[in-house]
Short mmCIF file of C-alpha atoms in Angstrom, two decimals:
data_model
loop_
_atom_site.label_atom_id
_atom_site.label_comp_id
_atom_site.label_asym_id
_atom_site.label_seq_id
_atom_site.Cartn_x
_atom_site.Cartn_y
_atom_site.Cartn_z
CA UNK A 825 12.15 29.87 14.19
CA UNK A 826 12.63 27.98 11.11
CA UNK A 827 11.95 24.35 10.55
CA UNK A 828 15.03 22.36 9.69
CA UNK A 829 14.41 19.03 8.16
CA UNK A 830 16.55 16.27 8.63
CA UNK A 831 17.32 14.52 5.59
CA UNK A 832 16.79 10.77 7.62
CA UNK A 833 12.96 12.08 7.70
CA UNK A 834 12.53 12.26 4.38
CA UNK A 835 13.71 9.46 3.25
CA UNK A 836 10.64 7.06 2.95
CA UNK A 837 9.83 3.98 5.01
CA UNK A 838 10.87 0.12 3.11
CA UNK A 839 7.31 -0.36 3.20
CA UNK A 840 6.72 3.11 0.91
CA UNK A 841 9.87 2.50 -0.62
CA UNK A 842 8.90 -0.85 -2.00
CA UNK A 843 5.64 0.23 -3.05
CA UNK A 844 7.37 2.93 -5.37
CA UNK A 845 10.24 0.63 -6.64
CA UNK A 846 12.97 2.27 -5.22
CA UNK A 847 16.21 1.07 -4.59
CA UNK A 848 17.04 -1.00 -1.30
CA UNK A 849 20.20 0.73 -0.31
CA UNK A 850 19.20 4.34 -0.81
CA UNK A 851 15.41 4.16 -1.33
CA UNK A 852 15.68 6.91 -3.64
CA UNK A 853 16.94 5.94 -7.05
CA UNK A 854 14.49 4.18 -9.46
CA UNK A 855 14.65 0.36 -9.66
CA UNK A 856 12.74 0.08 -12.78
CA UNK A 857 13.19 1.87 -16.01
CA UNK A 858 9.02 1.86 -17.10
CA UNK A 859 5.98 3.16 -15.37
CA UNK A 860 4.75 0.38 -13.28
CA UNK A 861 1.13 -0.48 -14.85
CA UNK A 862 3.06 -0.96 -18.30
CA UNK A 863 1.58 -4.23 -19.62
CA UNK A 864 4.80 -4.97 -22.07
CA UNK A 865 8.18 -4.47 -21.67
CA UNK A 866 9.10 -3.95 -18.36
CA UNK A 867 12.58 -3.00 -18.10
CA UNK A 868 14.44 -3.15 -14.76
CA UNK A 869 17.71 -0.81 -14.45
CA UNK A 870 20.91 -2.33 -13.92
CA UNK A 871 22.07 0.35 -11.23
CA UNK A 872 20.64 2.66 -9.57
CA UNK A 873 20.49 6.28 -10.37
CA UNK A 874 21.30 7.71 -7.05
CA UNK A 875 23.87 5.23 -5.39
CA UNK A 876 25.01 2.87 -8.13
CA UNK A 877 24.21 -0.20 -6.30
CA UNK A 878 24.08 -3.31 -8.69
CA UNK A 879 20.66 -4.96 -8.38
CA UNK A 880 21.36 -8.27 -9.81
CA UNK A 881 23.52 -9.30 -6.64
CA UNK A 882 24.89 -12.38 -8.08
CA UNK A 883 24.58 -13.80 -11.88
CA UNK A 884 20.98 -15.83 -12.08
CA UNK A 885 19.98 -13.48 -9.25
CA UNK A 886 16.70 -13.09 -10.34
CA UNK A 887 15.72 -16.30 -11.33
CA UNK A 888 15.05 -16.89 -7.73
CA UNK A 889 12.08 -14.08 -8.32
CA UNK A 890 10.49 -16.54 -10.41
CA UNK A 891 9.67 -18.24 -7.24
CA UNK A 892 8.07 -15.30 -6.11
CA UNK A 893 5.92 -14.38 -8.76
CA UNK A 894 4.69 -17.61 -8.83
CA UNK A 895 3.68 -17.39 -5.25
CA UNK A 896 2.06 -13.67 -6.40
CA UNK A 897 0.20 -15.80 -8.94
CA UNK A 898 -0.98 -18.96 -6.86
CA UNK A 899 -2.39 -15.96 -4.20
CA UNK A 900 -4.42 -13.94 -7.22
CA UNK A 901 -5.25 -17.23 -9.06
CA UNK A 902 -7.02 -19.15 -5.70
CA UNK A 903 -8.21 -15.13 -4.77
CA UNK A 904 -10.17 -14.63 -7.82
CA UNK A 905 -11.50 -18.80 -8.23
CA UNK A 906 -12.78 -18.27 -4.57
CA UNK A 907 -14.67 -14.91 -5.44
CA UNK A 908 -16.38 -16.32 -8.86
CA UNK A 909 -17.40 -19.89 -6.98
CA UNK A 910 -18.89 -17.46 -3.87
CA UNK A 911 -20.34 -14.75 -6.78
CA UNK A 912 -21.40 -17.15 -9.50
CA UNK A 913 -21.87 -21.10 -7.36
CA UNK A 914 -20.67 -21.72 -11.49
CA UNK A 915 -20.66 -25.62 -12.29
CA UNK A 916 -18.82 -24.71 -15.40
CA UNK A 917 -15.02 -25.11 -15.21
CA UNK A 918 -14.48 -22.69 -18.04
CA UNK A 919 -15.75 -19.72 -15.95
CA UNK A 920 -12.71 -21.05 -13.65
CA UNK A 921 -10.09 -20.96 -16.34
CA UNK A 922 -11.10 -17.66 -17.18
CA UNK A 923 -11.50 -16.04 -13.49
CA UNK A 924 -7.81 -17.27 -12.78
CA UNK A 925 -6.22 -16.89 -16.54
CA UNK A 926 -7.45 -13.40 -16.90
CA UNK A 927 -6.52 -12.01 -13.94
CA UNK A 928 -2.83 -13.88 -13.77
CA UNK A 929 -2.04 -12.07 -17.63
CA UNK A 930 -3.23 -8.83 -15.98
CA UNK A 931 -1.20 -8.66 -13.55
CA UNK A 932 1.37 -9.62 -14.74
CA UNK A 933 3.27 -6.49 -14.86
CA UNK A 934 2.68 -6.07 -11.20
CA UNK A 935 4.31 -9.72 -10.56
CA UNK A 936 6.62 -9.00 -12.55
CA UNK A 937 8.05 -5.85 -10.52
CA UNK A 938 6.94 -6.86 -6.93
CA UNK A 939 8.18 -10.37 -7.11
CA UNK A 940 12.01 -8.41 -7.75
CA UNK A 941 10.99 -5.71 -5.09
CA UNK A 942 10.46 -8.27 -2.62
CA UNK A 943 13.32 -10.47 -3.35
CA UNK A 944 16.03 -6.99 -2.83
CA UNK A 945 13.59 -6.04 0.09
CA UNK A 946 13.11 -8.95 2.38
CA UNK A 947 14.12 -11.90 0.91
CA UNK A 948 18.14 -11.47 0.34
CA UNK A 949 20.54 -11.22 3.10
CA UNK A 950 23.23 -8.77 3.23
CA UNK A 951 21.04 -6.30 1.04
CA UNK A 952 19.75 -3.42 3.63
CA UNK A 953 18.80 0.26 3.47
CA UNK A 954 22.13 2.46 4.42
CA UNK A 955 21.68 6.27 6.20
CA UNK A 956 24.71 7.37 4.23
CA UNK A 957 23.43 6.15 0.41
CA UNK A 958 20.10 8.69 0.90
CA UNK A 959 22.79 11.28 1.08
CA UNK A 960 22.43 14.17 -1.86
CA UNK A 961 25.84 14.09 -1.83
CA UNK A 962 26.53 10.51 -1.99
CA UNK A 963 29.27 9.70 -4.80
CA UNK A 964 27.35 7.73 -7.82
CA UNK A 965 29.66 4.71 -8.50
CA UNK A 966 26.98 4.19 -11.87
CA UNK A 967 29.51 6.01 -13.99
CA UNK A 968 32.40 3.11 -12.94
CA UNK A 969 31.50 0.59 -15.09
#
């Protein structure tokens, strides 16, 4: 007897989801345009590929992920000062500057895109994952414009 898959299984948790960028509504279509570990230009999409949801929700929208990445920041900043003080007991506050500077530039990319993932994802009402926009067959408004 064969194995039928339902298509509500395949559709990936918001945790996975989120990891991979994809879309809050469907969690299928692409929120971002470039490879994640791309250190310049990042470029978000303005709909989604699958379901045509808008991402910027409002105008300003993401300004409010600003916020957010600087909360990323303050988290890898006070991370990597706590590991050089434990690793190094450095008197020097230019081995600070540099164990907090260095890492916040390379990362940026990943603030960048995770500070908008988590905005969509957990941090704006209204905006939830819908059954019926995983569909195959759901009708792409992206063409509507």
């Amino acid at each position: 007897m064969p194995i039928i898959k339902d298509k509500q299984s395949t559709t990936p948790t918001a945790v996975k989801a989120a990891l991979l960028g994809k879309c809050p509504k469907c969690r299928r279509g692409d929120m971002f345009a470039t490879p994640p570990f791309r250190l310049f230009g990042q470029k978000m999409n303005e709909r989604c590929p699958h379901c045509g949801f808008h991402f910027e929700v409002e105008p300003g929208f993401f300004y409010v992920a600003m916020f957010v990445s600087y909360a990323i920041n303050v988290a890898i900043m006070v991370t990597f000062s706590m590991a050089t003080y434990i690793l190094t007991h450095s008197s020097n506050p230019w081995v600070y500057i540099a164990a907090t500077l260095v890492p916040a530039f390379l990362f940026a990319p990943f603030t960048f895109r995770y500070s908008r993932v988590i905005l969509l994802y957990w941090l704006t009402p209204g905006v939830h994952f819908e059954s019926e926009h995983a569909r195959d067959d759901y009708p792409n408004k992206n063409h509507t414009l």
